XYZ file of C-alpha atoms in Angstrom:
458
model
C -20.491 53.566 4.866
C -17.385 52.970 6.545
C -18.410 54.726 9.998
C -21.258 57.070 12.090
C -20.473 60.042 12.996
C -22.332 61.913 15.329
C -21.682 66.201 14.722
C -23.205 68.214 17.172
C -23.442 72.251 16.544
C -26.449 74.814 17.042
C -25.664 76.509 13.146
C -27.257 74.491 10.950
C -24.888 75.760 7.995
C -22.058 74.210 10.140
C -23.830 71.198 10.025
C -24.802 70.712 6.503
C -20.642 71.712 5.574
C -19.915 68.770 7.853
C -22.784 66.376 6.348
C -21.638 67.607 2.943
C -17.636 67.074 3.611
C -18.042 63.859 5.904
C -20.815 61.905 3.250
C -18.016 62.476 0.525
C -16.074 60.480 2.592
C -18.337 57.949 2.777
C -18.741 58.125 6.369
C -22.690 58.248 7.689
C -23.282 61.678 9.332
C -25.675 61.915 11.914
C -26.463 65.799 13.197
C -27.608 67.070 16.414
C -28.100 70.600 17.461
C -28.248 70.653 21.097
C -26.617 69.021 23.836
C -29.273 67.050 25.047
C -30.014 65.685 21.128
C -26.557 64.398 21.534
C -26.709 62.613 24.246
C -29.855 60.630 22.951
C -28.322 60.289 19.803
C -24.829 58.714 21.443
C -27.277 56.327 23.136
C -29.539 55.010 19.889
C -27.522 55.501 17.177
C -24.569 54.766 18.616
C -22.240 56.497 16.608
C -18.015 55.792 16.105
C -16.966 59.135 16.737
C -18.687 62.725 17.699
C -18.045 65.673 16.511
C -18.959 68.225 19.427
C -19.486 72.402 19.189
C -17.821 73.916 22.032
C -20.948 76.453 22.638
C -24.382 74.396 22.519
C -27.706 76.695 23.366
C -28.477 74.337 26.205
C -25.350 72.327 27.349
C -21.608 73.681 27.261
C -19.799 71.226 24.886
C -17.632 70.279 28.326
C -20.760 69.535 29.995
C -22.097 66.861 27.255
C -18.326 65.209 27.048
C -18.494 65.345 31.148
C -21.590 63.401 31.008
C -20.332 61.301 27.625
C -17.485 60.190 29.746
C -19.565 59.301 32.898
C -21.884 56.854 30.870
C -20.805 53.283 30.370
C -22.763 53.473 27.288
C -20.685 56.260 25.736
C -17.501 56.814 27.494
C -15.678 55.439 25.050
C -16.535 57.185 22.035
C -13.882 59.438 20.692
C -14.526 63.165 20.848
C -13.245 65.633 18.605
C -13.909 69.343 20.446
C -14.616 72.045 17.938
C -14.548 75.724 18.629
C -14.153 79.013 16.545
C -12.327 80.035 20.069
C -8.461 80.189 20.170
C -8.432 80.247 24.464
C -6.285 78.321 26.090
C -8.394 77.720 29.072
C -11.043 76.257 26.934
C -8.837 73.780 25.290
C -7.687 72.408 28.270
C -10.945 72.074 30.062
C -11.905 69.677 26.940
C -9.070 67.695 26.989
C -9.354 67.569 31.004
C -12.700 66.453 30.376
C -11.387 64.117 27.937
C -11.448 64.982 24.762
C -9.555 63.086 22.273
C -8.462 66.483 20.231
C -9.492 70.414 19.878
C -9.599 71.773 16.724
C -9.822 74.909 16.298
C -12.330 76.699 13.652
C -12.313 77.097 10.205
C -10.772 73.279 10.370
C -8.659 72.164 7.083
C -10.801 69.928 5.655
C -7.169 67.536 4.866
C -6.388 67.752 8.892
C -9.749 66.995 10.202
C -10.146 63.712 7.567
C -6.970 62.481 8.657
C -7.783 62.831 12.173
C -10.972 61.214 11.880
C -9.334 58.354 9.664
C -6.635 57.979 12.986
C -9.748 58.090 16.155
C -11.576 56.019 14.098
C -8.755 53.145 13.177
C -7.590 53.085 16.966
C -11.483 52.436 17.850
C -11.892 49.711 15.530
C -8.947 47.623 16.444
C -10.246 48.070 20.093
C -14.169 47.215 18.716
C -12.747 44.118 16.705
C -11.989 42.797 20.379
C -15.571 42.843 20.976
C -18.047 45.694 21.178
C -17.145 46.788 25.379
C -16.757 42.709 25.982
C -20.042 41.668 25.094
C -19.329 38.907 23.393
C -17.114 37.638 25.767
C -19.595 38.865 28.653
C -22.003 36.685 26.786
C -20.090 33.881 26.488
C -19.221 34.232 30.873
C -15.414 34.808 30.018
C -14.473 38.396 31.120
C -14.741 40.535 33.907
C -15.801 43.392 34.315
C -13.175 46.382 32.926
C -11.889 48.313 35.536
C -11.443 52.003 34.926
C -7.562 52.952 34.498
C -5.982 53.521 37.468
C -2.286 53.369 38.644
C 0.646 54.971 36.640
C 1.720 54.391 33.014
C 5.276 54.757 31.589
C 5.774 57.461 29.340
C 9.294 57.168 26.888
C 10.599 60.627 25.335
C 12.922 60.062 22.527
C 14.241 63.047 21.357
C 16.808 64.082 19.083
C 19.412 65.751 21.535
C 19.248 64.293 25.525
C 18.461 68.059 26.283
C 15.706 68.120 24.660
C 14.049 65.203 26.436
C 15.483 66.511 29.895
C 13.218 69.532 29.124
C 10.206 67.784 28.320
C 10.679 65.824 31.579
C 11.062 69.183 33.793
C 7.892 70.179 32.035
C 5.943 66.730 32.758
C 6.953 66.908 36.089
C 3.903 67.964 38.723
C 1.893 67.763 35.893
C 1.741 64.111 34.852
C 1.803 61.483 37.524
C 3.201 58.496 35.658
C 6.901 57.088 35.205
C 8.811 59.108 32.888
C 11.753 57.654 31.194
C 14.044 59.719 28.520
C 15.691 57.521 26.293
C 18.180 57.619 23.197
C 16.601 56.062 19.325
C 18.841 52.669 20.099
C 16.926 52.244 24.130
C 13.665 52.596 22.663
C 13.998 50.166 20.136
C 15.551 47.562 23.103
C 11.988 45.054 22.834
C 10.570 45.493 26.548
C 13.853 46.350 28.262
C 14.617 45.341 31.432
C 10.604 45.486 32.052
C 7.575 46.020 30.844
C 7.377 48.357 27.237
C 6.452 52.003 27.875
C 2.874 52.827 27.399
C 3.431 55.794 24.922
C 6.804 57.163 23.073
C 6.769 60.823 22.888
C 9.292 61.066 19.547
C 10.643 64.467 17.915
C 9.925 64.206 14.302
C 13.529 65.310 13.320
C 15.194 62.125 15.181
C 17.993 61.588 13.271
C 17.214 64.080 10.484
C 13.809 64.581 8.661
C 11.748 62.301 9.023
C 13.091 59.933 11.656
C 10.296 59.744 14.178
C 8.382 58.902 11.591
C 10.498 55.857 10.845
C 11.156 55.262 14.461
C 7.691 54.519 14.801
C 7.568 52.204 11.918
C 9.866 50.211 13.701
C 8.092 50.478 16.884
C 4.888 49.659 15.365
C 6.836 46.146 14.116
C 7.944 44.987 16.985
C 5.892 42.448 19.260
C 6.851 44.714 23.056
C 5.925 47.777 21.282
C 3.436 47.089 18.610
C 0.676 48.825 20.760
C 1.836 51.628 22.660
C 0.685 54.563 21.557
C 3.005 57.454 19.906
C 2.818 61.027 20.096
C 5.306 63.046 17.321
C 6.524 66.505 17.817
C 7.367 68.852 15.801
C 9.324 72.063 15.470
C 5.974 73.497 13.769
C 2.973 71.779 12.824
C 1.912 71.818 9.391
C -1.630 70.653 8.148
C 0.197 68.729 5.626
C 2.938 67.230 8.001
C 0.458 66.536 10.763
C -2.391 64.816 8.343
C 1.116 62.115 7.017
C 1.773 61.581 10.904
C -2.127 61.005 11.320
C -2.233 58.326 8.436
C 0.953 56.497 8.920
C 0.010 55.412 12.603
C 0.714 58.399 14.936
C -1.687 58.797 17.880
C -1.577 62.536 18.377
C 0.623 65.076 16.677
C 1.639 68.374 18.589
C 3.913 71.075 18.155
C 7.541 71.506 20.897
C 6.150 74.423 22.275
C 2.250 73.067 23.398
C 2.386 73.863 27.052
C 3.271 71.228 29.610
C -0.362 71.284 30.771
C -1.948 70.295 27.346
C 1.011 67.827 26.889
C -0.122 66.258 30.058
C -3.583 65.873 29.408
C -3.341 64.740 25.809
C -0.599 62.026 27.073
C -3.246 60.789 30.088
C -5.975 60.414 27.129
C -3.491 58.274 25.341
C -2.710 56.095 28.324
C -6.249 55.578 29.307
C -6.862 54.135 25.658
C -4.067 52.388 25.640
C -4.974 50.770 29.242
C -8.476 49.861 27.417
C -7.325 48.457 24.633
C -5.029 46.542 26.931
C -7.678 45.183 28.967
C -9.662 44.167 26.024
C -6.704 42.230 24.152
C -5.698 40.531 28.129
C -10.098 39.491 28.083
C -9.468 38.279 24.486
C -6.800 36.148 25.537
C -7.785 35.151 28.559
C -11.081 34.032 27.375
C -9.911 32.052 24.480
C -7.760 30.464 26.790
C -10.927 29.258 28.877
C -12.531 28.430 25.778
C -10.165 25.475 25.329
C -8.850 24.630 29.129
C -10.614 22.057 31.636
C -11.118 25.138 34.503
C -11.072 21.962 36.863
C -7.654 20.400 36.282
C -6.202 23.036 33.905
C -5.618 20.441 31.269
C -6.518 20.538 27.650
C -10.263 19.915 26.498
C -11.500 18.293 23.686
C -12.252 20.962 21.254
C -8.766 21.841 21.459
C -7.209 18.390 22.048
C -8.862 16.751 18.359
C -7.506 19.516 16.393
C -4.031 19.197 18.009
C -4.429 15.404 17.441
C -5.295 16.042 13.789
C -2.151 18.063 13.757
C 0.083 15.396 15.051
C -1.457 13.003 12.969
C -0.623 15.744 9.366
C 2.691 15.649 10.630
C 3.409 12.328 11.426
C 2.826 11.075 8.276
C 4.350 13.737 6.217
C 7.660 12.507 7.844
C 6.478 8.965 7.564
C 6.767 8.181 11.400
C 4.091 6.368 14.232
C 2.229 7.945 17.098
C 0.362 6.487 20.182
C -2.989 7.386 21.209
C -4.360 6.218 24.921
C -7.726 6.616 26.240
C -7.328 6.597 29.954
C -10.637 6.621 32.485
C -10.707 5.710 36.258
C -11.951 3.051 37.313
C -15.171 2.951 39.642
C -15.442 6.770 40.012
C -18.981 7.062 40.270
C -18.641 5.446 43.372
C -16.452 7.913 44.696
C -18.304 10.723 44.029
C -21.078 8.474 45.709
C -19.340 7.719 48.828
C -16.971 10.400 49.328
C -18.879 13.409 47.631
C -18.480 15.727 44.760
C -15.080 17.767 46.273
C -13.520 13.929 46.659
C -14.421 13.422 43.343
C -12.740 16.822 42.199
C -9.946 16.519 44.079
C -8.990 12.678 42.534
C -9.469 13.957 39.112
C -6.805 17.222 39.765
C -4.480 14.673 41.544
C -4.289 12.019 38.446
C -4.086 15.187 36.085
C -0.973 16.149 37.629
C 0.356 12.581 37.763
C -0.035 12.366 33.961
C 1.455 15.381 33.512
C 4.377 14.315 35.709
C 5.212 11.079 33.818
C 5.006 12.948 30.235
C 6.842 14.566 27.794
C 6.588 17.533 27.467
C 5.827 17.289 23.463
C 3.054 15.044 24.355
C -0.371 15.625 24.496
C -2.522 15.759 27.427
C -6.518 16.587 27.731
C -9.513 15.843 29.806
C -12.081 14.811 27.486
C -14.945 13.433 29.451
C -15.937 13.518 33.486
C -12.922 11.084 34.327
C -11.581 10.586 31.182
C -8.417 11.547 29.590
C -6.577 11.502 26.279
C -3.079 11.143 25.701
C -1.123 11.451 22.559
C 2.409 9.931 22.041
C 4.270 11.536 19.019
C 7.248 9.751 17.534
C 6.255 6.481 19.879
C 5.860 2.820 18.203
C 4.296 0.056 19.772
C 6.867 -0.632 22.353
C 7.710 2.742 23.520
C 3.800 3.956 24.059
C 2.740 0.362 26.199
C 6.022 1.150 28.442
C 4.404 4.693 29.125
C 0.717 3.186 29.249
C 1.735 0.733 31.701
C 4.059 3.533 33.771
C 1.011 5.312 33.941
C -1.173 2.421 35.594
C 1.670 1.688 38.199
C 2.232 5.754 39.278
C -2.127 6.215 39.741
C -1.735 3.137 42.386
C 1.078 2.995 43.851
C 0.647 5.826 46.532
C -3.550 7.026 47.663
C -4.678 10.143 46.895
C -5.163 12.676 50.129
C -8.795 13.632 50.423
C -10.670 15.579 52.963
C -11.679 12.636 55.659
C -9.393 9.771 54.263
C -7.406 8.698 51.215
C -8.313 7.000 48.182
C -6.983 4.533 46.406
C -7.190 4.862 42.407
C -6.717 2.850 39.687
C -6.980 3.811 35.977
C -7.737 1.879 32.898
C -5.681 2.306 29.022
C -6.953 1.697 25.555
C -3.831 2.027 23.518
C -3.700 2.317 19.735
C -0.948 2.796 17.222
C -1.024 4.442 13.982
C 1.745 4.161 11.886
C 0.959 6.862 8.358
C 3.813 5.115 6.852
C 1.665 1.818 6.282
C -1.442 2.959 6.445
C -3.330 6.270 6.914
C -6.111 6.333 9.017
C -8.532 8.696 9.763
C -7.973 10.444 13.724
C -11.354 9.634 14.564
C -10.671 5.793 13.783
C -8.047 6.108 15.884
C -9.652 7.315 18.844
C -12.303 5.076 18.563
C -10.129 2.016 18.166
C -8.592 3.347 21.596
C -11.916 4.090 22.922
C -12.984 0.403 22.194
C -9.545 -0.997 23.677
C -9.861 0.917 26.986
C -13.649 -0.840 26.906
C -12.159 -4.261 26.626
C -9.628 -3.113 29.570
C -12.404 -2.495 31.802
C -14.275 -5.797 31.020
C -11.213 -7.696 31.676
C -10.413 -6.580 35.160
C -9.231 -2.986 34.922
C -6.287 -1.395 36.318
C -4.620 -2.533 33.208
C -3.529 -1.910 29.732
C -5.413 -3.112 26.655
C -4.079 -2.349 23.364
C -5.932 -1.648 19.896
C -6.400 -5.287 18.549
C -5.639 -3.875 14.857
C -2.386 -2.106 16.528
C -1.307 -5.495 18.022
């Protein structure tokens, strides 16, 4: 099964033509026939998408979305409101409520699969994030999501200017975001002067038939727009039309003469998805970015600094040149953290950081792999190059103390240096390291505050 979906309807025949239509799909149907069953279900079986009856013998269908939406648990499900009734008012009050969509009764069995294939594709690249940030919540690298707040930018790209001056007049008072109108060439301008609108309103016919579907082909290419979400209009909606928009990426289909009101609410569903999935890529990112940076010193940690090394090391030898690798560790730090305390100790180790990162390159490679100790990786650097940075790094750590809270410090560190060079001989990272590791131990026994090179290097 490729997805749950949850339909909820008091006629049992309505739910068995569902069951029947959705399990030749291959998606799992699961049926309720009250409100109340719904909500239970939404909690336990956690379903992909729901399916919800307008008129439920306990609950209005706006009254189980209302309280779908206010549950952590389930406000993020997509809805799909179904009704036999063609009022306005009631269409409106879903979508204000926040349904995704209304369909209207009997539904074309070719529209309503397409529309479930499109909810259900928009939830699962939000889900492949991680299931409402557990994983990362687990892992103690996101935040909390904050609910959407604050306006959105909203681009209408229609065929004549007109036509997208209209559909501004009519978005006025009723939507409270940024509207833009802008011509096929300004939409496809990668972020603009800013930031990329959130959603692209697009008349179907840009350009002749067919070209806001191929506007948002392009769209959907580019890195600025690749996510906002795209609404198509058309002249008039055909199942057939609107189930192709559906499929090839479009996030809601309506016709040019929907009233301003339902245009409004369908375009504040698509920004608050949008704004979630947003949120959830930005906690992606941002927690993969913890995963591999010292929070202390912002530096580079080991598990990302061996893999990088491994990478310099691939491509050093494929065009047969040397690279440096230093092991670098203060000397005596215990006994500041000892004498001085813990925030001494923290501040020394953010103040040699930076030095290092001062004095080099900017195609070198810089982590903190232990309490006080630090790796550095030369590429394109033979023996004489990487001992004139190794020893420029000794000088710059003591030539000036560092400032701590109730004194200074003065610091000294200690280098292992090794050299590889793939064109002579090629040596497993690890032995590299370690013959660096064992150089920066000789360096210590010697006297510190000095450079010791990699005997085998020498």
């Amino acid at each position: 099964m490729v997805g749950k979906i949850l339909i909820v309807d008091d006629v049992a025949t309505n739910r068995i033509v569902f069951k029947v239509k959705l399990g030749a799909a291959c998606y799992q149907p699961i049926l309720a026939a009250d409100g109340e069953s719904c909500l239970r279900l939404a909690h336990e079986a956690a379903p992909d998408l729901i399916l919800l009856d307008l008129m439920l013998p306990d609950l209005t269908g706006i009254e189980v979305l209302t309280r779908l939406r206010a549950d952590p648990v389930t406000c993020d499900i997509p809805v799909v409101m179904i009704s036999a009734s063609q009022d306005e008012d009631a269409r409106l009050a879903a979508l204000a409520a926040g349904a995704d969509d209304f369909l209207t009764k009997p539904i074309d069995d070719l529209l309503l699969l397409a529309r479930l294939r499109n909810l259900l594709r928009a939830r699962e690249a939000v889900t492949e994030l991680g299931p409402r940030g557990t994983h990362l919540h687990a892992l103690g690298l996101a935040e909390g999501r904050a609910d959407f707040v604050g306006p959105g930018c909203v681009a209408l790209v229609a065929e004549r200017t007109e036509t997208g001056m209209r559909w501004r007049k009519d978005l006025t008072g009723v939507l409270h975001d940024s509207v833009l109108v802008l011509s096929r060439e300004a939409a496809l301008v990668e972020g603009g002067n800013g930031a990329a609108p959130d959603v692209f309103v697009i008349d179907a016919d840009l350009g002749g038939p067919g070209g806001g579907l191929r506007l948002m082909s392009e769209l959907r290419s580019r890195a600025a727009t690749k996510h906002a979400a795209i609404c198509i209009v058309r002249p008039v909606v055909s199942v057939e039309s609107t189930a192709m928009a559906y499929d090839l990426g479009a996030n809601d289909v309506f016709s040019s003469a929907v009233p301003p009101r339902e245009m409004a609410l369908r375009l504040r569903t698509l920004l608050r998805r949008k704004r979630l999935a947003d949120t959830m890529r930005a906690s992606v990112q941002d927690g993969l970015r913890l995963a591999v940076i010292d929070p202390l010193t912002g530096l580079y940690n080991r598990r990302y600094a061996l893999p990088q090394l491994a990478a310099i090391a691939e491509r050093a030898q494929e065009a047969g040149q040397g690279f440096a690798v230093m092991v670098i560790d203060l000397d005596r730090f215990k006994a500041v953290n000892d004498h001085w305390g813990h925030a001494a100790g923290d501040a020394v180790l953010v103040e040699v950081a930076e030095r290092l990162t001062e004095n080099l390159r900017k195609t070198d490679l810089l982590a903190r792999i232990g309490g006080e100790e630090f790796l550095v990786v030369l590429p394109d650097s033979d023996l004489t190059d990487a001992r004139a940075t190794a020893e420029r790094l000794c000088a710059v750590m003591q030539e000036r103390p560092i400032q701590v809270q109730g004194g200074s410090l003065s610091v000294t560190v200690s280098i292992g240096l090794a050299i590889s060079n793939p064109a002579r001989q090629v040596e497993p990272v690890a032995d590299i390291v370690d013959r660096a590791d064992r150089a920066l131990m000789l360096a210590k026994a010697n006297g510190r505050n000095k450079v010791t090179i990699s005997r085998s290097a020498a």
